[in-house]
Coordinates of C-alpha atoms and ligand atoms in Angstrom, one line a residue:
X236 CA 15.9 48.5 17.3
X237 CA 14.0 44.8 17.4
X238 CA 14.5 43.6 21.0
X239 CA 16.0 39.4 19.9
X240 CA 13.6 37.5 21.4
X241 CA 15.0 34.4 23.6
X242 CA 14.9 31.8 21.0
X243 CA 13.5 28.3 22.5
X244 CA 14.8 25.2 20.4
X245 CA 12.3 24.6 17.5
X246 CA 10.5 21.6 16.9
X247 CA 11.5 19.4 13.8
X248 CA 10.1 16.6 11.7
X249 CA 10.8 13.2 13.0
X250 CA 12.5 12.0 9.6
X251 CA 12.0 13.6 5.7
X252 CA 9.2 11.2 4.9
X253 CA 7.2 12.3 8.3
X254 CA 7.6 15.8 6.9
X255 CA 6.4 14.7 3.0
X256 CA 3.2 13.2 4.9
X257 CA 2.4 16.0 6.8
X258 CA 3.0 18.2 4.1
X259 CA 0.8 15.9 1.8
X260 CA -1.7 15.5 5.0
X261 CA -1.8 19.4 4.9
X262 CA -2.5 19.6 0.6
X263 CA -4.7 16.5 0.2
X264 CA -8.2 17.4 2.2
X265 CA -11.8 18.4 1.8
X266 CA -10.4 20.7 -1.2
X267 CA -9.5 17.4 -3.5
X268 CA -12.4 15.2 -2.2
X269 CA -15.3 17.3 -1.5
X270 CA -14.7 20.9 -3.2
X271 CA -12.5 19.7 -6.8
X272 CA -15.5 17.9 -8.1
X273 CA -18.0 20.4 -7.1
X274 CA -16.3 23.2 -8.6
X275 CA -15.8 21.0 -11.6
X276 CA -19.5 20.3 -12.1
X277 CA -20.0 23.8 -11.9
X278 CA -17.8 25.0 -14.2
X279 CA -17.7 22.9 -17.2
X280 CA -16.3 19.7 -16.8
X281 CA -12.8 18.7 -18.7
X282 CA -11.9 22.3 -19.8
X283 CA -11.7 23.4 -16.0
X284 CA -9.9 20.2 -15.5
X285 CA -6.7 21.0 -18.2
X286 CA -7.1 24.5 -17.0
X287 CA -6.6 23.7 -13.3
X288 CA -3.6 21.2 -14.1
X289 CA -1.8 24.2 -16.1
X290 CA -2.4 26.0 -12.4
X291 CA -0.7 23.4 -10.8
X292 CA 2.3 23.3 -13.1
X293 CA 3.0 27.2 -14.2
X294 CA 1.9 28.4 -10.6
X295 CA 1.5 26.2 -7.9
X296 CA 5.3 24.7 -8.1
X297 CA 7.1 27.6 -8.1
X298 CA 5.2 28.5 -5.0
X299 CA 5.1 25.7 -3.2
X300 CA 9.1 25.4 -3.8
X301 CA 9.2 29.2 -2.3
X302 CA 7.0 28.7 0.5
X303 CA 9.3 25.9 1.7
X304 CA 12.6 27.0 0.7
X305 CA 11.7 30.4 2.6
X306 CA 10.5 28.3 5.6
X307 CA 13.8 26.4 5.5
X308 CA 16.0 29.1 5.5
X309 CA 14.5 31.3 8.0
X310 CA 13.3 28.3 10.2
X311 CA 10.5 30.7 11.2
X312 CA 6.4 31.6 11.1
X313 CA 5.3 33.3 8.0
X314 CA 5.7 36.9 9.8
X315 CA 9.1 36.1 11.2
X316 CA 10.5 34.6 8.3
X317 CA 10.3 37.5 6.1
X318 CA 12.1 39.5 9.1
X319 CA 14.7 37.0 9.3
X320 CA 15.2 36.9 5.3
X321 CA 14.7 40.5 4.1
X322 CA 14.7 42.3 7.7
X323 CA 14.2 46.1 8.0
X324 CA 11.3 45.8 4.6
X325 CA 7.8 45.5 4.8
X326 CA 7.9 41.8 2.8
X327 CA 6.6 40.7 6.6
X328 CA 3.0 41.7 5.6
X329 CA 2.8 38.7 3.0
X330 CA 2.9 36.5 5.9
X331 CA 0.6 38.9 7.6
X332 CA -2.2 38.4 4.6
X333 CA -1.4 34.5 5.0
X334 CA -2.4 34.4 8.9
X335 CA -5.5 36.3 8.7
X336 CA -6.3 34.0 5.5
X337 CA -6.2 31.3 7.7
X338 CA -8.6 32.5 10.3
X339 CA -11.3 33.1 7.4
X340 CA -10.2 29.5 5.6
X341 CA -10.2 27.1 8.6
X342 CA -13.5 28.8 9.6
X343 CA -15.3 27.9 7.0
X344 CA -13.7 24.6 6.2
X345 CA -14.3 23.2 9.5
X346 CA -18.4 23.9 8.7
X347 CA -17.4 20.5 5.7
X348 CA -15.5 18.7 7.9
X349 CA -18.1 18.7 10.6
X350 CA -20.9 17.6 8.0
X351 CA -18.4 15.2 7.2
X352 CA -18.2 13.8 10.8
X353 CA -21.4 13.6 10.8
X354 CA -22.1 10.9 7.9
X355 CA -19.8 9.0 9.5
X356 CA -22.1 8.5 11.7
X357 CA -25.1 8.3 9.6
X358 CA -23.3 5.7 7.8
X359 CA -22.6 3.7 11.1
X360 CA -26.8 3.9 11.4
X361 CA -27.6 3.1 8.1
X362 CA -28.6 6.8 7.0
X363 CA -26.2 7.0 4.0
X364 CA -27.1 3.8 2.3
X365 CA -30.3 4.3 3.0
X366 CA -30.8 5.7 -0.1
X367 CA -31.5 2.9 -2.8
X368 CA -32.9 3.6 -6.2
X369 CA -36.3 2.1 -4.7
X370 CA -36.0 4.9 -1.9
X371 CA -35.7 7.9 -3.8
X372 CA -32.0 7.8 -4.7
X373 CA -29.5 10.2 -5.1
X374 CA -32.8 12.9 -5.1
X375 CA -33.9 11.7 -1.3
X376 CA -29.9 12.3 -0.4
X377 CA -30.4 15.5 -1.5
X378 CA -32.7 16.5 0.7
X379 CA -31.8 14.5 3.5
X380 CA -28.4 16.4 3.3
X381 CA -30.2 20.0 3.0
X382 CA -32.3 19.3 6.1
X383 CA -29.3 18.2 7.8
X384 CA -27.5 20.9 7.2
X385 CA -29.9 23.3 7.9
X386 CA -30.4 22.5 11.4
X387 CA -28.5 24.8 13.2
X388 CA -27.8 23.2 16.6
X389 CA -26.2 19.9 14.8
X390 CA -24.2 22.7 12.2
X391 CA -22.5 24.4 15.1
X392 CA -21.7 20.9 17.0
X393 CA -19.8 19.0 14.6
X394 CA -17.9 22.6 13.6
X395 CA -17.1 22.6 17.1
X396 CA -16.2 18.9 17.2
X397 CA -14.0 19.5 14.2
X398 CA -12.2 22.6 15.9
X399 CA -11.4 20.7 18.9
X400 CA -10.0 17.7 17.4
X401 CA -7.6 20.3 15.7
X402 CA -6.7 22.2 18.4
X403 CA -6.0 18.9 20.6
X404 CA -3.2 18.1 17.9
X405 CA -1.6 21.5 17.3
X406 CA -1.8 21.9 21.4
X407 CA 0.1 18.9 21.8
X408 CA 2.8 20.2 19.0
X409 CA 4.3 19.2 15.6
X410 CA 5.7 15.7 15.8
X411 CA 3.2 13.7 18.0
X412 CA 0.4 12.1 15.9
X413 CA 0.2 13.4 12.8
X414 CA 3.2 11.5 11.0
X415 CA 2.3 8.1 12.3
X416 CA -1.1 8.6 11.4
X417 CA -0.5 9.8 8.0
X418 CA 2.0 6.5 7.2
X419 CA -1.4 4.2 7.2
X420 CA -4.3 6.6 6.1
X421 CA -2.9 7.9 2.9
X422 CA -2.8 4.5 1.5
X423 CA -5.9 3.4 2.1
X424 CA -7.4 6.5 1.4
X425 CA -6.4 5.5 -2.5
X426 CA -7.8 2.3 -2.6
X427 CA -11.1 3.3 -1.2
X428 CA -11.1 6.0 -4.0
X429 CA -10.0 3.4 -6.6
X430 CA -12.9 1.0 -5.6
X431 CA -15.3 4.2 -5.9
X432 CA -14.1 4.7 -9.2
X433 CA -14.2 1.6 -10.7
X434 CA -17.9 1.3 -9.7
X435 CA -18.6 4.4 -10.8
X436 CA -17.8 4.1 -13.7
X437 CA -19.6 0.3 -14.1
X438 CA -23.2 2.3 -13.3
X439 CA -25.2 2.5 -16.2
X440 CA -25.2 6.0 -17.6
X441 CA -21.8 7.1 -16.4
X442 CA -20.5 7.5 -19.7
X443 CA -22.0 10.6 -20.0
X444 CA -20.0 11.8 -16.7
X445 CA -16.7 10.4 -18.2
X446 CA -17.2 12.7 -21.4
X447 CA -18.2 15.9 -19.4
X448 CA -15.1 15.5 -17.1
X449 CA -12.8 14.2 -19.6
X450 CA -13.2 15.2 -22.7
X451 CA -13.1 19.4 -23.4
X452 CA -15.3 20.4 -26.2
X453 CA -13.7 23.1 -28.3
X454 CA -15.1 25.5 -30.5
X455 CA -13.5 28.4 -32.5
X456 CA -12.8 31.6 -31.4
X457 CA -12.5 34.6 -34.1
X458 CA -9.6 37.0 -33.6
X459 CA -9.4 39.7 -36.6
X460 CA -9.0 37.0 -39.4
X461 CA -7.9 34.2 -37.5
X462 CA -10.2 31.4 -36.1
X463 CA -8.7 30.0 -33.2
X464 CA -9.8 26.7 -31.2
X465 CA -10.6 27.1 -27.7
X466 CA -12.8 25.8 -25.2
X467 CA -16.2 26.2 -25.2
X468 CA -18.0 28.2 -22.7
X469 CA -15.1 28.7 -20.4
X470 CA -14.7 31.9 -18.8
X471 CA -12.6 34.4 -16.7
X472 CA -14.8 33.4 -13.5
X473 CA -13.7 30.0 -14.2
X474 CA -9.9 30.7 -14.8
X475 CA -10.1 32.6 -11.6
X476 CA -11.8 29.8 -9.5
X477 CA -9.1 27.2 -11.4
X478 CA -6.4 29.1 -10.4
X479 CA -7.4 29.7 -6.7
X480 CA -8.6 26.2 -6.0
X481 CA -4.5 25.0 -7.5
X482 CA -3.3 27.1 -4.0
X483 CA -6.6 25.7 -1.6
X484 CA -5.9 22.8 -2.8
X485 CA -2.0 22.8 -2.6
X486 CA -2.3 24.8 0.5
X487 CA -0.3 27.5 -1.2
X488 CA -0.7 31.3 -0.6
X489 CA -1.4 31.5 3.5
X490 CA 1.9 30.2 4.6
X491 CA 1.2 26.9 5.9
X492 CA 3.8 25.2 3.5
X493 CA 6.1 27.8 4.5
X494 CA 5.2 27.0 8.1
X495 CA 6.0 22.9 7.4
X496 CA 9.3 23.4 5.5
X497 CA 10.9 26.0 9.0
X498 CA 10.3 22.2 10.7
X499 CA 12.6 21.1 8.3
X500 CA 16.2 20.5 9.3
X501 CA 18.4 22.6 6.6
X502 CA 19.6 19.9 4.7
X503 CA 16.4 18.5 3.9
X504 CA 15.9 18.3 -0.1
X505 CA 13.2 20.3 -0.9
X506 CA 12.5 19.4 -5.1
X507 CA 11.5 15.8 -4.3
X508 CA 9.3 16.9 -1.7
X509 CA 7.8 19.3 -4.2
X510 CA 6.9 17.5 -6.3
X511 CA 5.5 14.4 -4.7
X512 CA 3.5 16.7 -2.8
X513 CA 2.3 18.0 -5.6
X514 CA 1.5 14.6 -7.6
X515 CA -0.1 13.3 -4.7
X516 CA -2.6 16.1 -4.2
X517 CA -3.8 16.0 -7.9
X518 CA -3.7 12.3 -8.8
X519 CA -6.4 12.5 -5.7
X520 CA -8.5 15.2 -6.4
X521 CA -8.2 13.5 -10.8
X522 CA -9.3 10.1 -8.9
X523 CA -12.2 12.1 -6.6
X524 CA -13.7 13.6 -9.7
X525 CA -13.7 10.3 -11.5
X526 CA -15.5 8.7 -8.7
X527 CA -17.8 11.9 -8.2
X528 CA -19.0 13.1 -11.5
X529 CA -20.1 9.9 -13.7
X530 CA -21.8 8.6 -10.7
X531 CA -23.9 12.3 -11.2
X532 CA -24.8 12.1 -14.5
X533 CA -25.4 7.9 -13.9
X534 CA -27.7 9.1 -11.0
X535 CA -29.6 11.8 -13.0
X536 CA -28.5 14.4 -10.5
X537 CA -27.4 17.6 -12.2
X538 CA -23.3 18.4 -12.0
X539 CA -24.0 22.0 -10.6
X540 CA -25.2 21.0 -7.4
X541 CA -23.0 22.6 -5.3
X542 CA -21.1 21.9 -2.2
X543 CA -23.5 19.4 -1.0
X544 CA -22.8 17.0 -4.5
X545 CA -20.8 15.2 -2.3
X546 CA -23.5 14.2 0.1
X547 CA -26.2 14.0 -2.1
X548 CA -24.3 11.5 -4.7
X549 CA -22.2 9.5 -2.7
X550 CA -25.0 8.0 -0.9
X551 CA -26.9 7.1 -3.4
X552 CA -23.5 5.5 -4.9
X553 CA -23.1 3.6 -1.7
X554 CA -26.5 1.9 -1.9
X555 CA -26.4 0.8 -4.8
X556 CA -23.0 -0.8 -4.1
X557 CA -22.9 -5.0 -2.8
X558 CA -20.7 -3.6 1.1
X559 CA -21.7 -0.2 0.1
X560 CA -22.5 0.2 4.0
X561 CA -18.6 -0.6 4.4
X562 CA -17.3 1.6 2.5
X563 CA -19.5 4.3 3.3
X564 CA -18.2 4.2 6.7
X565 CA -14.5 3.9 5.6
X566 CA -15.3 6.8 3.1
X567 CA -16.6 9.4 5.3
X568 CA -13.5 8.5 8.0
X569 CA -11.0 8.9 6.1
X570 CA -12.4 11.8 4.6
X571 CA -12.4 13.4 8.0
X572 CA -9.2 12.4 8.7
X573 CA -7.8 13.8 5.9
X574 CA -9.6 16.7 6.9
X575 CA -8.1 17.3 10.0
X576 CA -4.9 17.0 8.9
X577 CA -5.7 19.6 6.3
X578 CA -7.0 21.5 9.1
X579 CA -4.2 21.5 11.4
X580 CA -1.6 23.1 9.3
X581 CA -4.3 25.8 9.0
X582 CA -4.4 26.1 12.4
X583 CA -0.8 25.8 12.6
X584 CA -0.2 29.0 11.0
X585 CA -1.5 30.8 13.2
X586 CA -0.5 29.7 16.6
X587 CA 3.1 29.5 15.2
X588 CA 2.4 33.2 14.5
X589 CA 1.6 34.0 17.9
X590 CA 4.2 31.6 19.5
X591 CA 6.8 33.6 17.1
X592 CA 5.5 37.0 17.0
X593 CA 3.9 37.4 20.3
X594 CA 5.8 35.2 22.5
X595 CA 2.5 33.2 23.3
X596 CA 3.3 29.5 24.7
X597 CA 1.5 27.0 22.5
X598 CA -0.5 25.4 25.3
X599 CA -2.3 29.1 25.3
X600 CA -2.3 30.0 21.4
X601 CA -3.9 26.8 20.2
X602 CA -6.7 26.7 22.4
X603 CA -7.4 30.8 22.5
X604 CA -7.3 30.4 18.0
X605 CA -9.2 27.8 18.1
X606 CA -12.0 29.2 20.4
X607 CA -11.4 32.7 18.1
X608 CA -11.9 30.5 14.7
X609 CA -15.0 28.3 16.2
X610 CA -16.9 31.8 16.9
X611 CA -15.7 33.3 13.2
X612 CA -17.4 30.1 11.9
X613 CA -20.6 30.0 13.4
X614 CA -22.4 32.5 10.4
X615 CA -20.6 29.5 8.2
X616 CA -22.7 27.1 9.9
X617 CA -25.6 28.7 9.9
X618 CA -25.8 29.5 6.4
X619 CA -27.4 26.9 5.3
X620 CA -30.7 27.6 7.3
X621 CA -30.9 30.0 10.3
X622 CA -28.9 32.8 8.0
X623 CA -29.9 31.6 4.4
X624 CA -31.7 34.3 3.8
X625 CA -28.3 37.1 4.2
X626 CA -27.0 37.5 0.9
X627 CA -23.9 39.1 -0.1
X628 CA -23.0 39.6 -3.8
X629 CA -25.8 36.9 -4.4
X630 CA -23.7 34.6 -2.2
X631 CA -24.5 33.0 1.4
X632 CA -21.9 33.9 4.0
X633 CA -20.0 30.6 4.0
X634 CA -19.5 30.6 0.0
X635 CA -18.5 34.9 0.8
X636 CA -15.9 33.0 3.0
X637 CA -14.8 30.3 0.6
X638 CA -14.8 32.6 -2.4
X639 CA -12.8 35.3 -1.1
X640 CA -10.3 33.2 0.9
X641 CA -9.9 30.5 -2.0
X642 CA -9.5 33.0 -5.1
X643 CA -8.1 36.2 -3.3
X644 CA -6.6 36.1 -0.4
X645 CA -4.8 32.8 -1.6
X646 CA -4.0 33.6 -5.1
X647 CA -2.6 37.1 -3.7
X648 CA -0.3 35.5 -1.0
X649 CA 1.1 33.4 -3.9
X650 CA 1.9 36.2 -5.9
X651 CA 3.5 37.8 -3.3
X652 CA 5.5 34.9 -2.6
X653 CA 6.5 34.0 -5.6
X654 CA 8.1 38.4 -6.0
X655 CA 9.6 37.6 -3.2
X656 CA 11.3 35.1 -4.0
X657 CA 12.1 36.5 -7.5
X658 CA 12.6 40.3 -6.9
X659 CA 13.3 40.5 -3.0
X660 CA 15.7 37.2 -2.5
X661 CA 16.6 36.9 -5.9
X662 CA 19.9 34.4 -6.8
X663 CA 20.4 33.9 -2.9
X664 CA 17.0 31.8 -3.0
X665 CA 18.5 29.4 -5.3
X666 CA 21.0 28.8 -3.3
X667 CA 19.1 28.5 -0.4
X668 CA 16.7 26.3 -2.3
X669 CA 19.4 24.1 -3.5
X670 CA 21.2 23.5 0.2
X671 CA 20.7 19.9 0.4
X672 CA 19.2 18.8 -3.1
X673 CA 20.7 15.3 -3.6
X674 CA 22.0 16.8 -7.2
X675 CA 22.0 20.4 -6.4
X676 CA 19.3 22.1 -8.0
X677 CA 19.7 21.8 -11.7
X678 CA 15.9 23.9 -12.2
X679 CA 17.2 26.5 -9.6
X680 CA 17.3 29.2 -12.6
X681 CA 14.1 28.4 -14.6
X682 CA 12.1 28.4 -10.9
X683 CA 14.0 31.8 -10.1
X684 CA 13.0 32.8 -13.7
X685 CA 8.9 31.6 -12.8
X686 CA 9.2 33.0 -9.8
X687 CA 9.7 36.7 -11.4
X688 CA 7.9 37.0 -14.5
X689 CA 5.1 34.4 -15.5
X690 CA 3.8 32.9 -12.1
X691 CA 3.6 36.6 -10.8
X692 CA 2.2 37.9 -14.1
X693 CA -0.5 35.1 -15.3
X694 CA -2.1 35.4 -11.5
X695 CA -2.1 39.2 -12.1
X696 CA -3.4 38.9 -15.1
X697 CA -6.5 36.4 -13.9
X698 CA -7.5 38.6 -11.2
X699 CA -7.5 41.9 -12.9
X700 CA -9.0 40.2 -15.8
X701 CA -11.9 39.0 -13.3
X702 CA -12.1 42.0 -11.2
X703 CA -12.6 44.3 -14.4
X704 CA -15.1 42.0 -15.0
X705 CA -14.1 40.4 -18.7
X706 CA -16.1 37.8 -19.5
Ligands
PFF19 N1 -5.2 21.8 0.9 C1 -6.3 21.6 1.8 C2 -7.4 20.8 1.0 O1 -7.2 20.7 -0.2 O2 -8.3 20.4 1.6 C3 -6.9 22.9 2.4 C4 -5.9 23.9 2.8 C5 -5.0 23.5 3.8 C6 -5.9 25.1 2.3 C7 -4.0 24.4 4.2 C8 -4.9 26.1 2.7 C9 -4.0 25.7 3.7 F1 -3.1 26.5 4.0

């Protein structure tokens, strides 16, 4: 027998909106700003774009509705939920996967958010918009950002910096903070994005970046006798990172949703808050990559550049814009900001874990993860110079990190979720999910229905099409 645990009251949300920011706060980060363009540029352009929205729709709702209708009904950690729902079965170790996915995750993701602090600084100096056309443009950025980023020392600071501005905040609990906060930055974090884009797409040469991100070439594809259209040049490896960067950048698959919705009181409508979560988080990351990529190709830079395209375009973007030395600095702090409140529910995850697992008190599980996640980072920070050289699968240890976390551990979770919710809940979860629906919950059966056959099956079928190594 389970000894019950003394239960202490749990913390809710302040009101349902607070709990749509945070939730928002927690989807729309580094993933929508800094990582959906890069991967973009790397993978094709437009194609990876309409494969990445079919994510969202066929696979990241259903999940996200799961995550929070389990977290709503067991009013628990990922771990404990499972217990409380299914107890006496081993459906706990999904939440399991999800916490140790958040170790690797925010260890990495603090390494960007750190480099991001630190061009908010640059940009108070003058360093970003240093780079005119006249001063070696969006190429000089480039290498200003690799130097930067290969100095070790500065690396590890602003990781640590990052960590313990996260820590402070889940330390001081759920409420404080981060809903207030969210209220003003969101907003502004648009129009910022919407200036970007708008210039962006006035530099001469863009046009060429508004094709590549926009418009999929198609070719023809011969299947016995049939000639079928599809898009050229995309492949498994792309699915795959398509499909893993819908949960990063939902923040789908670890628990952290499911963490957000057990703050929810149980009559708190959970299909709204789907979905404007999830229209939120991709009208950003559509508006980043219309900012990002025809300011590339306007620049000459090429759209494979990486995770430093960020820092090596924006810059040069800033320059060349009349206040460009304004809006650098607004850029760069909001993106921080929407960062940390990325970060946080990462870090959430985890010290909920412990507080409802392990009967740690919050003022000792915050600081003792964060401490644990700033060391697991370090290699992260360092790969970019001191460690460049250790290779693993042809990849540096921070993209080992990124990679595995964003398009297995993630995708995984989200499987497991969603057979959960379809094979080990079954018609309860509709019921559950529909407790406090303004209109009841009129898709209750076609989400039970995704949630057991085609969300499971097409993220099966993406990973065991990448791990057998088709195409
Ligand atoms: N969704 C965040 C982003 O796009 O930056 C990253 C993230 C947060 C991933 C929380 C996973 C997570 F659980």
């Amino acid at each position: 027998m389970v000894k019950a645990k003394p239960r202490r009251l749990r913390e809710h949300w302040g009101s349902r909106f607070g709990f749509i920011l945070a939730a928002t706060g927690s989807a729309i980060g580094l993933g929508n700003i800094w990582k959906f363009p890069y991967i973009t540029g790397e993978h094709g352009g437009a194609a990876f774009v309409v494969v990445y929205l079919i994510c969202i729709i066929i696979i990241g709702l259903p999940v996200m509705m799961a995550e929070l209708a389990v977290g709503r009904t067991a009013q628990r950690n990922p771990v404990g939920a499972y217990k409380v729902i299914r107890p006496g079965t081993g459906w706990f170790l999904v939440g399991g996967l999800g916490v140790l996915a958040g170790f690797v995750i925010l260890s990495y993701y603090s390494v960007v958010a750190g480099w991001v602090m630190a061009y908010v600084f640059k940009a108070i100096t003058g360093a970003v918009t240093r780079f005119t056309a006249d001063a070696g443009g969006a190429a000089a950025a480039k290498g200003h950002f690799e130097s930067f980023a290969a100095r070790p020392g500065l690396s590890v600071l602003w990781h640590f910096v990052f960590m313990a501005i996260c820590t402070f905040i889940i330390f001081r609990g759920v409420r404080s903070g981060i809903e207030a906060a969210s209220k003003i930055l969101m907003p502004v974090l648009i129009a910022i994005l919407l200036v970007l884009v708008v210039w962006s797409l006035a530099l001469p040469g863009s046009a060429a970046g508004v094709r590549f991100y926009l418009v999929p070439k198609i070719t023809t594809v011969d299947v016995g006798p049939l000639s079928i259209p599809f898009f050229q040049g995309l492949t498994w490896s792309a699915v795959l990172i398509a499909l893993g960067h819908a949960f990063f950048s939902l923040s789908l698959g670890m628990g952290a949703m499911l963490t957000y919705g057990s703050y929810l009181e149980r009559n708190a409508d959970l299909s709204f808050s789907t979905a404007t979560i999830a229209v939120a988080d991709t009208v950003i990351a559509l508006l980043a990559g219309l900012a990002l990529l025809p300011a590339v190709f306007a620049m000459g830079l090429a759209p494979d550049g990486g995770p430093g395209l960020l820092f090596h375009t924006l810059p040069a973007v800033f320059a060349s814009m009349p206040g460009g030395f304004v809006f650098a600095i607004l850029f760069f702090v909001l993106v921080a900001l929407a960062a940390i409140t990325s970060g946080i529910s990462v870090l959430e995850v985890v010290t909920a874990f412990t507080i409802g697992e392990m009967g740690w008190r919050r003022r000792v599980a915050a600081p003792v993860i964060g401490a644990i996640i700033f060391v697991i980072g370090i290699p992260s920070a360092l790969s970019f110079g001191a460690m460049d050289k250790f290779r693993l699968f042809g990849l540096n240890f921070f993209d080992v990190m990124d990679y595995l976390s964003a398009n297995f551990f993630l995708p995984l979770g989200g499987l497991l979720i969603a057979l959960f919710v379809g094979w080990g809940w079954g018609p309860k979860a509709i019921k559950a999910a529909a407790e406090g629906s303004y209109h009841g919950f009129p898709t209750g059966r076609i989400w039970l229905w995704m949630c057991r056959t085609i969300t499971p099956l097409a993220v099966a079928a993406i990973i065991v099409a990448k791990v057998a190594g088709v195409g």
